[in-house]
CSV table of C-alpha atoms in Angstrom, one decimal:
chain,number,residue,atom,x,y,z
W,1,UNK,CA,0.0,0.0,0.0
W,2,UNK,CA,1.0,3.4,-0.6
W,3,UNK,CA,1.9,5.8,1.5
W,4,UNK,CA,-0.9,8.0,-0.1
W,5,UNK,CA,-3.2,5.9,1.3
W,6,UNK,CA,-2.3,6.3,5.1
W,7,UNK,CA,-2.7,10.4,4.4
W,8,UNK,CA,-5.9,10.3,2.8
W,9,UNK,CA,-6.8,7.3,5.9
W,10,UNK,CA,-9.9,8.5,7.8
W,11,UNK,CA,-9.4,9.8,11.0
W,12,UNK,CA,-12.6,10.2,13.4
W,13,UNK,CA,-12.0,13.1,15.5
W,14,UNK,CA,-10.5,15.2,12.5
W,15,UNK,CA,-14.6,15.9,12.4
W,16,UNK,CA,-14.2,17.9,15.5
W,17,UNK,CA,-12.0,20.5,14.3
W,18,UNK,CA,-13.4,24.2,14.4
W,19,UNK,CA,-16.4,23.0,16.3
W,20,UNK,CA,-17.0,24.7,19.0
W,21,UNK,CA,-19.4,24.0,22.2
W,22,UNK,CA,-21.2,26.3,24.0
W,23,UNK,CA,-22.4,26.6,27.7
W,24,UNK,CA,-26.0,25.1,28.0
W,25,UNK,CA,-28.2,28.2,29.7
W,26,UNK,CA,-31.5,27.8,31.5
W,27,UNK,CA,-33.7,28.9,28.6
W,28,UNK,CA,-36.8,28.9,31.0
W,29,UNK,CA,-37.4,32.1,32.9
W,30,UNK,CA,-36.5,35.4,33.1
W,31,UNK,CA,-32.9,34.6,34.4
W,32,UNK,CA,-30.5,33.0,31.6
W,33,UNK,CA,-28.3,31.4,34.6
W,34,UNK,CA,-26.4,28.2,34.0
W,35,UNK,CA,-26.8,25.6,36.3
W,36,UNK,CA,-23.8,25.2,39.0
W,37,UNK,CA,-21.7,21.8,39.3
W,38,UNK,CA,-21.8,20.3,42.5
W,39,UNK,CA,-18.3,21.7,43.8
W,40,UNK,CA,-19.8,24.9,43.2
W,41,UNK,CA,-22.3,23.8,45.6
W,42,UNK,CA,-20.7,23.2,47.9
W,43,UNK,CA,-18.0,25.8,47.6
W,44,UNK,CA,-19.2,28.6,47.1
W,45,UNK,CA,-16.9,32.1,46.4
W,46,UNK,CA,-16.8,33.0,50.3
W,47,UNK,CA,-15.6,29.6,50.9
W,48,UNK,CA,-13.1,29.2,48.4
W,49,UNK,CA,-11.6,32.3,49.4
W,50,UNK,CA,-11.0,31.2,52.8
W,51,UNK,CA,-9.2,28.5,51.9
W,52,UNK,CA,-7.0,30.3,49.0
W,53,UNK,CA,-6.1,32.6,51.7
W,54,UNK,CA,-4.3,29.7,54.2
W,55,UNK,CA,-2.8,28.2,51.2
W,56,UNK,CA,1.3,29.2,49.7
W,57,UNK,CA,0.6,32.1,47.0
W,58,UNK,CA,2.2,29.6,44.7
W,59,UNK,CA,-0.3,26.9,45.8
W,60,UNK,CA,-3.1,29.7,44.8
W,61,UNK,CA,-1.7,30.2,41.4
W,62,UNK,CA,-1.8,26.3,40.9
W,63,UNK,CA,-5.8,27.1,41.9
W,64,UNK,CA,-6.4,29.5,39.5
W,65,UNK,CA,-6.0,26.7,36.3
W,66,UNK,CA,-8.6,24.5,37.9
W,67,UNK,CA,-11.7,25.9,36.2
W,68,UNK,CA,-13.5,29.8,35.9
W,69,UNK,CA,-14.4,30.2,39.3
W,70,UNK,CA,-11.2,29.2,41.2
W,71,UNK,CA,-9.3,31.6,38.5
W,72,UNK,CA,-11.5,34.0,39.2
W,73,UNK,CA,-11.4,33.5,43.2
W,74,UNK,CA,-7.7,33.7,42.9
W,75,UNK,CA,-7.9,36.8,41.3
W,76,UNK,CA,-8.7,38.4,44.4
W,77,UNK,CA,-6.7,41.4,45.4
W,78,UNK,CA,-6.7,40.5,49.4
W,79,UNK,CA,-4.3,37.2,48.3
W,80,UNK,CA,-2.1,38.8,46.3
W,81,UNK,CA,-1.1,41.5,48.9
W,82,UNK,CA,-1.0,39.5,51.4
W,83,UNK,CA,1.7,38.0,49.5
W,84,UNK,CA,3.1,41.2,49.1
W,85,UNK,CA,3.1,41.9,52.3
W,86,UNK,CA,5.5,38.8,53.7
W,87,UNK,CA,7.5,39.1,50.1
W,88,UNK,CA,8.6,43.2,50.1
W,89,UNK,CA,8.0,42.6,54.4
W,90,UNK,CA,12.1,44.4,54.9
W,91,UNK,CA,10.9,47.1,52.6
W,92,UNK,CA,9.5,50.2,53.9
W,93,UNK,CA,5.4,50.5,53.4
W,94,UNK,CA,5.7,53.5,51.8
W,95,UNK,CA,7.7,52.4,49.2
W,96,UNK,CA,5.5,49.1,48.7
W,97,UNK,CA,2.6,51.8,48.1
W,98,UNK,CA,4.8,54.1,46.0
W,99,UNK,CA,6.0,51.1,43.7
W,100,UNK,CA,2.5,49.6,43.7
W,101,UNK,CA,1.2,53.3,42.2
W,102,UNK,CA,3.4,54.1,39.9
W,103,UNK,CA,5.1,51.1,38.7
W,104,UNK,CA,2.7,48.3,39.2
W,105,UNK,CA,-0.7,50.1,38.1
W,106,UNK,CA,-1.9,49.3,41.6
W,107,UNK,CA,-2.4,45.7,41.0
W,108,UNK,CA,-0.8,43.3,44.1
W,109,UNK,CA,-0.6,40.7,41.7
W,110,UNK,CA,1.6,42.4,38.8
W,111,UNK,CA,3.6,43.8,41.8
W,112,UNK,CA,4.5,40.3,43.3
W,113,UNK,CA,5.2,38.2,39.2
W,114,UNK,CA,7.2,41.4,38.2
W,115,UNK,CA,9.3,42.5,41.5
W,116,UNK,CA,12.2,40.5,42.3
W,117,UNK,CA,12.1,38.9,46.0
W,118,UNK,CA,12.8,35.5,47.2
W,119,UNK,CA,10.6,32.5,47.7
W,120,UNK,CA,10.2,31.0,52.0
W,121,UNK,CA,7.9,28.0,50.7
W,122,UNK,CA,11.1,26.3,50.0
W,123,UNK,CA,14.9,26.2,49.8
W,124,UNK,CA,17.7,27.6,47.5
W,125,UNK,CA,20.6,24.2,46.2
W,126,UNK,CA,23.3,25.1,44.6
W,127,UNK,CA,25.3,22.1,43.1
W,128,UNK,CA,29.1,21.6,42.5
W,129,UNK,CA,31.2,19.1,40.8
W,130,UNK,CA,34.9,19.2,41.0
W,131,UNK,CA,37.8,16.6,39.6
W,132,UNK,CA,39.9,14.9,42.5
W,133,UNK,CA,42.9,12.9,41.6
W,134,UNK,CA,42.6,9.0,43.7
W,135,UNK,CA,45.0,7.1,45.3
W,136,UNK,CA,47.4,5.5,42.6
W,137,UNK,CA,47.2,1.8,41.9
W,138,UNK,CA,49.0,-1.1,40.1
W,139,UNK,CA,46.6,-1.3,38.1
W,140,UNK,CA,44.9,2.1,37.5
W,141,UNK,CA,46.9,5.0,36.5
W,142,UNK,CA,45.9,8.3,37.3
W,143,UNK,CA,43.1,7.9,39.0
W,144,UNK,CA,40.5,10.8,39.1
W,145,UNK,CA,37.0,11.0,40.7
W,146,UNK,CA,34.3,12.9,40.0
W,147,UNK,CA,32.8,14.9,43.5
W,148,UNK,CA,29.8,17.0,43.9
W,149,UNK,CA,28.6,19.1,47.1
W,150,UNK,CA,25.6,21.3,47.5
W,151,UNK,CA,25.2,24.4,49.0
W,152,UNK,CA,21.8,25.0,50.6
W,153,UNK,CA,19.7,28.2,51.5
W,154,UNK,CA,16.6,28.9,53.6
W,155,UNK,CA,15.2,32.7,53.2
W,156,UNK,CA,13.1,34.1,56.0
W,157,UNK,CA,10.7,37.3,55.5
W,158,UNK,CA,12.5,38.9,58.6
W,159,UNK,CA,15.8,39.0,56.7
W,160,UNK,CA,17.5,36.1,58.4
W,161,UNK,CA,18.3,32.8,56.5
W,162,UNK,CA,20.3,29.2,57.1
W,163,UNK,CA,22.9,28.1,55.6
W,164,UNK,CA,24.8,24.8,55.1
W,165,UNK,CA,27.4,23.0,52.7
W,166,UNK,CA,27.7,19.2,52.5
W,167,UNK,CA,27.7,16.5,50.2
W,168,UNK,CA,24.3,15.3,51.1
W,169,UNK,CA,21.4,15.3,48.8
W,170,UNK,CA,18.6,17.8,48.8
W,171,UNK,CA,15.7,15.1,49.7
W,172,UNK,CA,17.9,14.7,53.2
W,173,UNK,CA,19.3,18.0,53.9
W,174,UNK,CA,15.6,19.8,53.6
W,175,UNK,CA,14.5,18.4,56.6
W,176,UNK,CA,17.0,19.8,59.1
W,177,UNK,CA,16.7,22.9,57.2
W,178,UNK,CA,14.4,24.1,60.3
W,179,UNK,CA,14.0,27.5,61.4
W,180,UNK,CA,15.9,28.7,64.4
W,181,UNK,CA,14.6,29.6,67.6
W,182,UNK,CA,13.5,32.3,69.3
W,183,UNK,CA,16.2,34.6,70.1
W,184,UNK,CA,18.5,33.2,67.9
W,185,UNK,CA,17.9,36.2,65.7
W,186,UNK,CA,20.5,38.3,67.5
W,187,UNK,CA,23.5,35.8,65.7
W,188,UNK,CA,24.9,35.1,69.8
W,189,UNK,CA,28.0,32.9,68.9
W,190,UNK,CA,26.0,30.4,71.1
W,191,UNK,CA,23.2,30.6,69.1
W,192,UNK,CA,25.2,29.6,65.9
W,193,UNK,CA,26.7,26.7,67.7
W,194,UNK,CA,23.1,25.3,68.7
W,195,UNK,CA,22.2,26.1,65.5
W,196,UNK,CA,25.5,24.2,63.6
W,197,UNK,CA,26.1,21.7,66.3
W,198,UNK,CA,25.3,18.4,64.5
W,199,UNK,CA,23.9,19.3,61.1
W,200,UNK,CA,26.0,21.9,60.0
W,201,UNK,CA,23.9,24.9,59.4
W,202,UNK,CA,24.9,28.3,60.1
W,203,UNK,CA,22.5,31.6,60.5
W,204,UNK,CA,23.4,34.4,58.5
W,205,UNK,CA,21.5,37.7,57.4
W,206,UNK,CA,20.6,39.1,54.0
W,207,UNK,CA,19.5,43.0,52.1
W,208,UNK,CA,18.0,43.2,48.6
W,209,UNK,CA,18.3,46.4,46.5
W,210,UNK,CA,16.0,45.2,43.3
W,211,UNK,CA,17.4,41.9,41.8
W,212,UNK,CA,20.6,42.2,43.8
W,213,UNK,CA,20.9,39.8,47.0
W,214,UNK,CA,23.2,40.1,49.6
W,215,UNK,CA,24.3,37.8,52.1
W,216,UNK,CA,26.5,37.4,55.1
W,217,UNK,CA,27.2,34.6,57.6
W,218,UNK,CA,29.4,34.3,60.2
W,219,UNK,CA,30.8,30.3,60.8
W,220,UNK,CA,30.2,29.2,64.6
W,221,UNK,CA,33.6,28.4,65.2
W,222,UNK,CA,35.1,32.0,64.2
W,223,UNK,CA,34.5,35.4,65.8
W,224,UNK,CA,35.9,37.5,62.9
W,225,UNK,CA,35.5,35.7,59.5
W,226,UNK,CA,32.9,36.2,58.0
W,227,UNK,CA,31.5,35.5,54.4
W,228,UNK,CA,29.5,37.8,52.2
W,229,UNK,CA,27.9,36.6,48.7
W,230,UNK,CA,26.7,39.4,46.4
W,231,UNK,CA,24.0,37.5,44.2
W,232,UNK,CA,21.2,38.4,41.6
W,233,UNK,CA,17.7,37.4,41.8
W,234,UNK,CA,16.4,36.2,38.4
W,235,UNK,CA,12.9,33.7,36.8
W,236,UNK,CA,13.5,30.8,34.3
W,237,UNK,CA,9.4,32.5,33.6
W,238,UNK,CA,7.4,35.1,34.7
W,239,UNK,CA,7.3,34.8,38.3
W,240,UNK,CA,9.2,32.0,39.6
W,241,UNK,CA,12.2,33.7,41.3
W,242,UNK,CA,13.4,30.6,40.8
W,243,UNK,CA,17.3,31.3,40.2
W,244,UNK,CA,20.0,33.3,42.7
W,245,UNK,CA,23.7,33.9,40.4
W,246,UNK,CA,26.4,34.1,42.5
W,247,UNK,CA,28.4,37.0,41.2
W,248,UNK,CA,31.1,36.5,43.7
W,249,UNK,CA,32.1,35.0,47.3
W,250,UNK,CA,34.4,36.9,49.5
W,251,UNK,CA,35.6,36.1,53.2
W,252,UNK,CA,36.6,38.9,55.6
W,253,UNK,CA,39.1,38.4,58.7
W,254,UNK,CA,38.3,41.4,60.6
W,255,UNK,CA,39.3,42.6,64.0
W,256,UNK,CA,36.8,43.0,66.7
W,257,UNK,CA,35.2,46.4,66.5
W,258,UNK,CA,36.3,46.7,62.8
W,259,UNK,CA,33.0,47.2,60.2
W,260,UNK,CA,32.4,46.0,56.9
W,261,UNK,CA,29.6,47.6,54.7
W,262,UNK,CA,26.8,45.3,54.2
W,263,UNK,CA,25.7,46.2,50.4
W,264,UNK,CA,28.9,47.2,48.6
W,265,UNK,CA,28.2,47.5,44.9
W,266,UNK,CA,31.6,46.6,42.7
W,267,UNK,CA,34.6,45.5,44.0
W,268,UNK,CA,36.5,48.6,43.8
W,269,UNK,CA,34.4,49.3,46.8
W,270,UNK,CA,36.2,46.2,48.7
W,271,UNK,CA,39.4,47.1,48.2
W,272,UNK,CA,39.1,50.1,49.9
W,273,UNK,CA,37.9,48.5,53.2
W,274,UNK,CA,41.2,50.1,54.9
W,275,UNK,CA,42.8,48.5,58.1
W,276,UNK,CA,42.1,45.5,60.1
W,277,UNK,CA,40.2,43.8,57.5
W,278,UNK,CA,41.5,41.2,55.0
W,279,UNK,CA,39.4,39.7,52.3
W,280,UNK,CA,39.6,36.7,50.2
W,281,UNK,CA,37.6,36.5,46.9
W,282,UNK,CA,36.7,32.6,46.0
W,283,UNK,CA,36.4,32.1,42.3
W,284,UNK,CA,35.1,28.1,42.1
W,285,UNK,CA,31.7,26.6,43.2
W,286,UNK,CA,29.8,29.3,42.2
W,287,UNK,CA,26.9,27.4,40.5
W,288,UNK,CA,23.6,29.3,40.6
W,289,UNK,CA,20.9,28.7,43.3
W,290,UNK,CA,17.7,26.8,42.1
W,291,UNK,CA,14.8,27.1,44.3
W,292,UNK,CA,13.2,23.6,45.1
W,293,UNK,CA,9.4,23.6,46.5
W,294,UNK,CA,9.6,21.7,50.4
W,295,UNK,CA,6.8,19.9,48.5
W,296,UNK,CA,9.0,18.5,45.4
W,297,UNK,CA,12.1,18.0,47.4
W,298,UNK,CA,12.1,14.0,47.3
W,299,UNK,CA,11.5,14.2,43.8
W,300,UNK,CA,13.6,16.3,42.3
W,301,UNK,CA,16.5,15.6,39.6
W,302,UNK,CA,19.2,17.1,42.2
W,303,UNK,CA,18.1,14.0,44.4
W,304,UNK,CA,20.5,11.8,41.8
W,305,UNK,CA,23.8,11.0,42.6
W,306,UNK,CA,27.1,11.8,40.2
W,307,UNK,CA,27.1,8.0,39.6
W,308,UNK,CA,23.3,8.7,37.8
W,309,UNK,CA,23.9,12.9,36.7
W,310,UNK,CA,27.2,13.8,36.1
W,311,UNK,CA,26.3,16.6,34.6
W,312,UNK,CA,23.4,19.3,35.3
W,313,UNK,CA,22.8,22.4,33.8
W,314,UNK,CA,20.3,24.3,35.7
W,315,UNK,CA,19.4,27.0,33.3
């Protein structure tokens, strides 16, 4: 048989392209109101709301492709600055208000897809591979392995945030990525060494100026070195907020009573820190951050091993 014939073959639902369906309407009556499902029902707008409004943001946008009414439900303006409100929470109100006005058109929702901020309903993974030569054998010659470690990164509206570096996967590591707690906010050396004792995590602080993220955290076993990350906020789409670029790494030694500026914008800026303060810029391991959801976390890719991903591009 031809392959003319397979073309020309008959295929059923080819007869229901262009054909389009519309919503059956109560013809009877004066009102030409279509007749509610039964989730509807049951849920009605005041209900729906409720619930959108104890659910993650990004749980509510996941909503709104459900059908009309949730999408129209999630539309409501109450959810999205609430969102706001926890996103933009180290940023002064009247800025919120004056970037909401003149930038955003006064729509919450516009305001928190378009402005950069970071995500709390998850964590921030960062991995690194690097080439370590093996113990030479009889038999082998030049033996090289290939080794990954992760660095991991938990954001907290108040401006605080974990930290931790370690070989260990992301579907183990989320778990003790707990917040710290209460008092631990004032970075007390004893604080940090609760805080790092057995799992490794250190508390740090962070500032945002638009899509730039900065970072410090002091280790629990050190008094004066510290390490700051400049980084830059950035969405694989439309906002996600899904990606942190490490632009660089630098560690300070500093003696005690010494400062060092918080948000320093190039590094002719760190050379000029003066006295008492020595610096060391790092110029490996700086793979970008990918945000993973605490809900995908034993599923994700970064949960393989280098024996199963050697390589990963996060994008």
């Amino acid at each position: 048989m031809s392959a003319a014939a397979y073309i020309r073959a008959y295929r059923p639902w080819h007869s229901l392209y262009n054909v389009r369906l519309r919503l059956e309407t109560n013809t009877g009556g004066d009102d030409h109101q279509r007749e509610l499902s039964l989730i509807e029902t049951l849920l009605n707008n005041e209900m729906l709301l409720l619930i959108f409004s104890r659910l993650p943001i990004a749980s509510v946008g996941a909503c709104q492709v459900v059908c009309k009414q949730w999408r129209t439900v999630g539309e409501t303006s109450s959810l999205w600055q609430a969102a706001c409100k926890d996103a933009f929470r180290l940023t002064p109100q009247e800025t919120n208000e004056r970037l909401l006005f003149k930038v955003y058109n006064s729509n919450w929702k516009v305001m928190f897809l378009d402005r950069p901020h970071l995500r709390f309903e998850g964590i921030y993974v960062a991995r690194n591979t690097y080439i370590r030569t093996g113990a030479t054998e009889w038999k082998v010659r030049n033996p090289v392995h290939l080794v990954a470690y992760y660095r991991y990164c938990r954001f907290f509206p108040d401006g605080t945030f974990l930290y931790r570096t370690t070989p260990e996967v992301v579907g183990k590591v989320a778990k003790t990525m707990q917040k710290p707690t209460a008092g631990a906010s004032s970075c007390s050396s004893r604080k940090s060494q609760q805080l790092s004792g057995d799992t490794g995590l250190h508390y740090g602080r962070y500032k945002i100026d638009n899509d730039k993220l900065y970072t410090a955290v002091r280790y629990h076993n050190s008094t004066s070195t510290e390490v700051r990350s400049r980084m830059r906020i950035r969405s694989t789409v439309r906002g996600a907020h899904n990606r942190l670029d490490i632009n660089s790494i630098v560690s300070y030694d500093r003696e005690d009573g010494s400062i060092v500026p918080m948000m320093m914008g190039n590094p002719e800026e760190e050379e000029e820190l003066g006295d008492g303060v020595e610096q060391r810029r790092y110029s490996r391991g700086l793979a970008p951050y990918v945000f993973i959801p605490f809900d995908a976390v034993q599923t994700h890719v970064l949960n393989l091993t280098v024996d199963q991903m050697d390589v990963w591009i996060p994008g």
